[in-house]
Amino acid sequence: MADNQISGKIPTELGNLVNLIYLSIENNYLTEVIPESFAKFQNMQELYLGKNKLSGTIPAAFLGNLSHLSEFDLSNNLLIGEIPSTIENCKKLQIVDFSMNNLSGAIPTQLLGISYLSILLNLSHNSFSGNLPPEVGMLKNIGTLDISENHLSGGIPENIGDCSSLEYLYLEGNSLDGIIPSSIASLKGLLQLDLSRYNLFGSIPQELQNNSVLEWFSASFNKLEGEVPMHGVFQNANRVSLTGNDRLCGGVAKLNLQRCPPKSLKKRKHHVGRKLIIIIIIFSIAFILLLSLVLTIIIYQIMRKRQRKASTDSTIEQFPKVSYQELHHATNGFSVQNLIGTGGIGFVYKGRLNSEERVVAVKVLNLQKKGAHKSFLAECNAFRNIRHRNLVKIITCCSSVDHKGDDFKAIVYEYMKNGSLEEWLHQNAEQQRTLKFEKRLETVNGIAYALHYLHYECEKPIVHCDLKPSNVLLDDDMVAHVSDFGLARLVSTIDGKSNIQTSSMGIKGTIGYTPPEYGMDSQLSTEGDMYSFGTLLMEMFTGRRPTDAMFKDGHNLHNYVKIAFPNNILEIVDATLFSEENDHLAVTTDVASDLRPNVERCLSSLFKIGLSCSVESPRERTNIKAVIAELNIISKALAD
């Protein structure tokens, strides 16, 4: 019964089918708890309950009776609590997927002691805490182990090397610390290893370069130091991610790491360094005692005057330098002919940089506008350490003075030939180009992957704050790129709650796309981005802006879609989605027969995503992980 639109709770009477050996009701809209009657499934071998909205805990009696179960999927639900220890009775389990729930507590050793576990153990994206038990070494036959995005602490057990069949090991996004155990190098079949966003220190085991099959290694955003290996997977910079480890050195040239000091000089440098430190300390103390009062006054005055400039310089120091004169020349003196866009706090010009020999877009900020300086810093900061296929690439930032001696600030972007999504969705009468259904679906996927990267794959989550069609640009191949990070904020996560690290000012974002809680001075959050995403998605497939004149007296785009969902969605679909050029017939049930049978179902699933992301309560909004999982299902269904 998988992949339907079945809703409500699972009937307890289903448990009367005591001879079932296979049951799949995944990817539906089922809610409430797992029935206790499922404990009667003593012959069950494969049970798939994933991708629903099941809540509550996992019944202990239910698990204890499934002694013949080999494949078990509870992923993508709303389950809470701990994994019952009775899972040890499921001695024949080969595949276990409990990912993307709210499960907590320690990882039970009873689960790790199941000798049949040989294909997959996925506990990722939950709230498991405590240490990674040393019993993990008992999984000698496991192929894929994914415990990423939890709250585990402590070190990685040395006996992880006992998992001799391991091919895929994902431990990223936890609070583990310590060193990378050398025993990992003994996993000769290991294909992918992700240890990013930890508190790991020490060096990368040199033995890892001897693994001839390892095809991906990530240890980004740790505290690693020392020399990076040169052979094996480390020969290819595209298959290694080491960003955020400032004390690493060496490696292949394309990793762009600092050179390691010659080994023969290390002891000498250490000895000389100690003497130098002592001398510096003595002279510093004498100098401070002599001039402390004068220096205090001077430094205070200088810092007051230069604080603003210092923050700007530190923000843009890692970007290639570009002068005002270069940008002035590249845009023909910021001429009207080169003007390609205007925004709330600046103007965008098309230009050609001689130094780069490429066409670029130059956003010049109007520093007379309130918040322009903070917007400049926010956008440059947001792009300091992020790179993604679906994010507009910043080439450089410029903080200088113009020919009048006034402050000048500009951001230079990759030029997007096909303009913004806004221009494609809402064209004037003279324009003849249209964006068909498949391309809109590709665009939604691209935006979703960009948000997933910002919310979950950066060192600290980034909230975009202003997601809308005009901030989605399309390149030569019509690939979507999210742009304009002038309102972006870094977020730290403490005890599962988001906390903004930089202060916000005024209303955040654009009316229609901004979640209602922002108007009540609520904290910025990734849930706010999800509201904007849901609104944007519904706009893409209805052709209606959230600020359309038809939405008044409490009516809005969310309600407009909700009223038509799910039986009358063809009445609200954008007429240009499936019509030929100059054919303005609406897509109604009269022409639905001309569509592929699965297209209407895909549209229904898309509108369901839009509605679930744009609900009023932030806590009830679907997160981007679940959205991507749904979009993958939709794309696959469309291709079939």
PDB file of N, CA and C in Angstrom, residues 221-254:
ATOM      1  N   PHE A 221      35.824  21.213   8.995  1.00  0.00           N
ATOM      2  CA  PHE A 221      35.389  21.895  10.208  1.00  0.00           C
ATOM      3  C   PHE A 221      35.670  21.073  11.469  1.00  0.00           C
ATOM      4  N   ASN A 222      36.944  20.746  11.651  1.00  0.00           N
ATOM      5  CA  ASN A 222      37.453  20.148  12.872  1.00  0.00           C
ATOM      6  C   ASN A 222      38.643  20.981  13.347  1.00  0.00           C
ATOM      7  N   LYS A 223      39.495  20.378  14.160  1.00  0.00           N
ATOM      8  CA  LYS A 223      40.690  21.083  14.645  1.00  0.00           C
ATOM      9  C   LYS A 223      41.936  20.276  14.301  1.00  0.00           C
ATOM     10  N   LEU A 224      41.904  19.645  13.138  1.00  0.00           N
ATOM     11  CA  LEU A 224      43.011  18.793  12.740  1.00  0.00           C
ATOM     12  C   LEU A 224      44.239  19.617  12.411  1.00  0.00           C
ATOM     13  N   GLU A 225      45.403  18.993  12.525  1.00  0.00           N
ATOM     14  CA  GLU A 225      46.651  19.674  12.234  1.00  0.00           C
ATOM     15  C   GLU A 225      47.642  18.679  11.643  1.00  0.00           C
ATOM     16  N   GLY A 226      48.745  19.206  11.155  1.00  0.00           N
ATOM     17  CA  GLY A 226      49.792  18.335  10.613  1.00  0.00           C
ATOM     18  C   GLY A 226      49.670  18.130   9.120  1.00  0.00           C
ATOM     19  N   GLU A 227      50.437  17.196   8.617  1.00  0.00           N
ATOM     20  CA  GLU A 227      50.590  16.992   7.179  1.00  0.00           C
ATOM     21  C   GLU A 227      49.473  16.116   6.611  1.00  0.00           C
ATOM     22  N   VAL A 228      48.922  16.547   5.488  1.00  0.00           N
ATOM     23  CA  VAL A 228      47.888  15.786   4.787  1.00  0.00           C
ATOM     24  C   VAL A 228      48.557  14.762   3.876  1.00  0.00           C
ATOM     25  N   PRO A 229      48.086  13.509   3.875  1.00  0.00           N
ATOM     26  CA  PRO A 229      48.680  12.493   2.984  1.00  0.00           C
ATOM     27  C   PRO A 229      48.606  12.917   1.516  1.00  0.00           C
ATOM     28  N   MET A 230      49.449  12.320   0.694  1.00  0.00           N
ATOM     29  CA  MET A 230      49.577  12.704  -0.717  1.00  0.00           C
ATOM     30  C   MET A 230      49.044  11.654  -1.683  1.00  0.00           C
ATOM     31  N   HIS A 231      48.788  10.445  -1.193  1.00  0.00           N
ATOM     32  CA  HIS A 231      48.450   9.357  -2.111  1.00  0.00           C
ATOM     33  C   HIS A 231      47.027   8.861  -1.872  1.00  0.00           C
ATOM     34  N   GLY A 232      46.613   7.867  -2.665  1.00  0.00           N
ATOM     35  CA  GLY A 232      45.269   7.316  -2.540  1.00  0.00           C
ATOM     36  C   GLY A 232      44.228   8.367  -2.870  1.00  0.00           C
ATOM     37  N   VAL A 233      43.147   8.415  -2.083  1.00  0.00           N
ATOM     38  CA  VAL A 233      42.072   9.377  -2.337  1.00  0.00           C
ATOM     39  C   VAL A 233      42.564  10.816  -2.211  1.00  0.00           C
ATOM     40  N   PHE A 234      43.644  11.031  -1.452  1.00  0.00           N
ATOM     41  CA  PHE A 234      44.151  12.384  -1.210  1.00  0.00           C
ATOM     42  C   PHE A 234      44.844  12.971  -2.438  1.00  0.00           C
ATOM     43  N   GLN A 235      45.032  12.173  -3.496  1.00  0.00           N
ATOM     44  CA  GLN A 235      45.606  12.700  -4.731  1.00  0.00           C
ATOM     45  C   GLN A 235      44.607  13.569  -5.487  1.00  0.00           C
ATOM     46  N   ASN A 236      43.308  13.365  -5.241  1.00  0.00           N
ATOM     47  CA  ASN A 236      42.254  14.065  -5.986  1.00  0.00           C
ATOM     48  C   ASN A 236      41.551  15.044  -5.047  1.00  0.00           C
ATOM     49  N   ALA A 237      41.815  16.346  -5.242  1.00  0.00           N
ATOM     50  CA  ALA A 237      41.247  17.367  -4.363  1.00  0.00           C
ATOM     51  C   ALA A 237      39.723  17.408  -4.426  1.00  0.00           C
ATOM     52  N   ASN A 238      39.139  16.931  -5.518  1.00  0.00           N
ATOM     53  CA  ASN A 238      37.685  16.929  -5.650  1.00  0.00           C
ATOM     54  C   ASN A 238      37.016  15.854  -4.807  1.00  0.00           C
ATOM     55  N   ARG A 239      37.811  14.910  -4.290  1.00  0.00           N
ATOM     56  CA  ARG A 239      37.248  13.820  -3.489  1.00  0.00           C
ATOM     57  C   ARG A 239      37.626  13.937  -2.019  1.00  0.00           C
ATOM     58  N   VAL A 240      38.171  15.082  -1.661  1.00  0.00           N
ATOM     59  CA  VAL A 240      38.600  15.309  -0.279  1.00  0.00           C
ATOM     60  C   VAL A 240      38.058  16.654   0.180  1.00  0.00           C
ATOM     61  N   SER A 241      37.476  16.720   1.372  1.00  0.00           N
ATOM     62  CA  SER A 241      36.989  17.976   1.935  1.00  0.00           C
ATOM     63  C   SER A 241      37.646  18.194   3.294  1.00  0.00           C
ATOM     64  N   LEU A 242      38.476  19.250   3.360  1.00  0.00           N
ATOM     65  CA  LEU A 242      39.210  19.544   4.593  1.00  0.00           C
ATOM     66  C   LEU A 242      39.001  20.988   5.038  1.00  0.00           C
ATOM     67  N   THR A 243      37.975  21.659   4.510  1.00  0.00           N
ATOM     68  CA  THR A 243      37.715  23.056   4.850  1.00  0.00           C
ATOM     69  C   THR A 243      37.541  23.228   6.355  1.00  0.00           C
ATOM     70  N   GLY A 244      38.057  24.341   6.891  1.00  0.00           N
ATOM     71  CA  GLY A 244      37.841  24.651   8.294  1.00  0.00           C
ATOM     72  C   GLY A 244      38.836  24.015   9.236  1.00  0.00           C
ATOM     73  N   ASN A 245      39.967  23.514   8.712  1.00  0.00           N
ATOM     74  CA  ASN A 245      41.058  23.003   9.545  1.00  0.00           C
ATOM     75  C   ASN A 245      42.297  23.846   9.249  1.00  0.00           C
ATOM     76  N   ASP A 246      42.435  24.958   9.968  1.00  0.00           N
ATOM     77  CA  ASP A 246      43.442  25.960   9.630  1.00  0.00           C
ATOM     78  C   ASP A 246      44.874  25.501   9.878  1.00  0.00           C
ATOM     79  N   ARG A 247      45.060  24.415  10.624  1.00  0.00           N
ATOM     80  CA  ARG A 247      46.427  24.014  10.986  1.00  0.00           C
ATOM     81  C   ARG A 247      46.915  22.815  10.177  1.00  0.00           C
ATOM     82  N   LEU A 248      46.132  22.406   9.178  1.00  0.00           N
ATOM     83  CA  LEU A 248      46.605  21.363   8.271  1.00  0.00           C
ATOM     84  C   LEU A 248      47.590  21.960   7.271  1.00  0.00           C
ATOM     85  N   CYS A 249      48.496  21.154   6.763  1.00  0.00           N
ATOM     86  CA  CYS A 249      49.473  21.646   5.803  1.00  0.00           C
ATOM     87  C   CYS A 249      49.789  20.552   4.795  1.00  0.00           C
ATOM     88  N   GLY A 250      50.483  20.939   3.724  1.00  0.00           N
ATOM     89  CA  GLY A 250      50.929  19.967   2.729  1.00  0.00           C
ATOM     90  C   GLY A 250      49.798  19.519   1.825  1.00  0.00           C
ATOM     91  N   GLY A 251      49.821  18.241   1.428  1.00  0.00           N
ATOM     92  CA  GLY A 251      48.827  17.718   0.509  1.00  0.00           C
ATOM     93  C   GLY A 251      49.084  18.162  -0.915  1.00  0.00           C
ATOM     94  N   VAL A 252      48.207  17.739  -1.828  1.00  0.00           N
ATOM     95  CA  VAL A 252      48.372  18.124  -3.230  1.00  0.00           C
ATOM     96  C   VAL A 252      48.083  19.614  -3.380  1.00  0.00           C
ATOM     97  N   ALA A 253      48.597  20.202  -4.456  1.00  0.00           N
ATOM     98  CA  ALA A 253      48.535  21.653  -4.637  1.00  0.00           C
ATOM     99  C   ALA A 253      47.103  22.175  -4.667  1.00  0.00           C
ATOM    100  N   LYS A 254      46.175  21.411  -5.278  1.00  0.00           N
ATOM    101  CA  LYS A 254      44.806  21.899  -5.450  1.00  0.00           C
ATOM    102  C   LYS A 254      44.030  22.013  -4.139  1.00  0.00           C
TER     103      LYS A 254
END
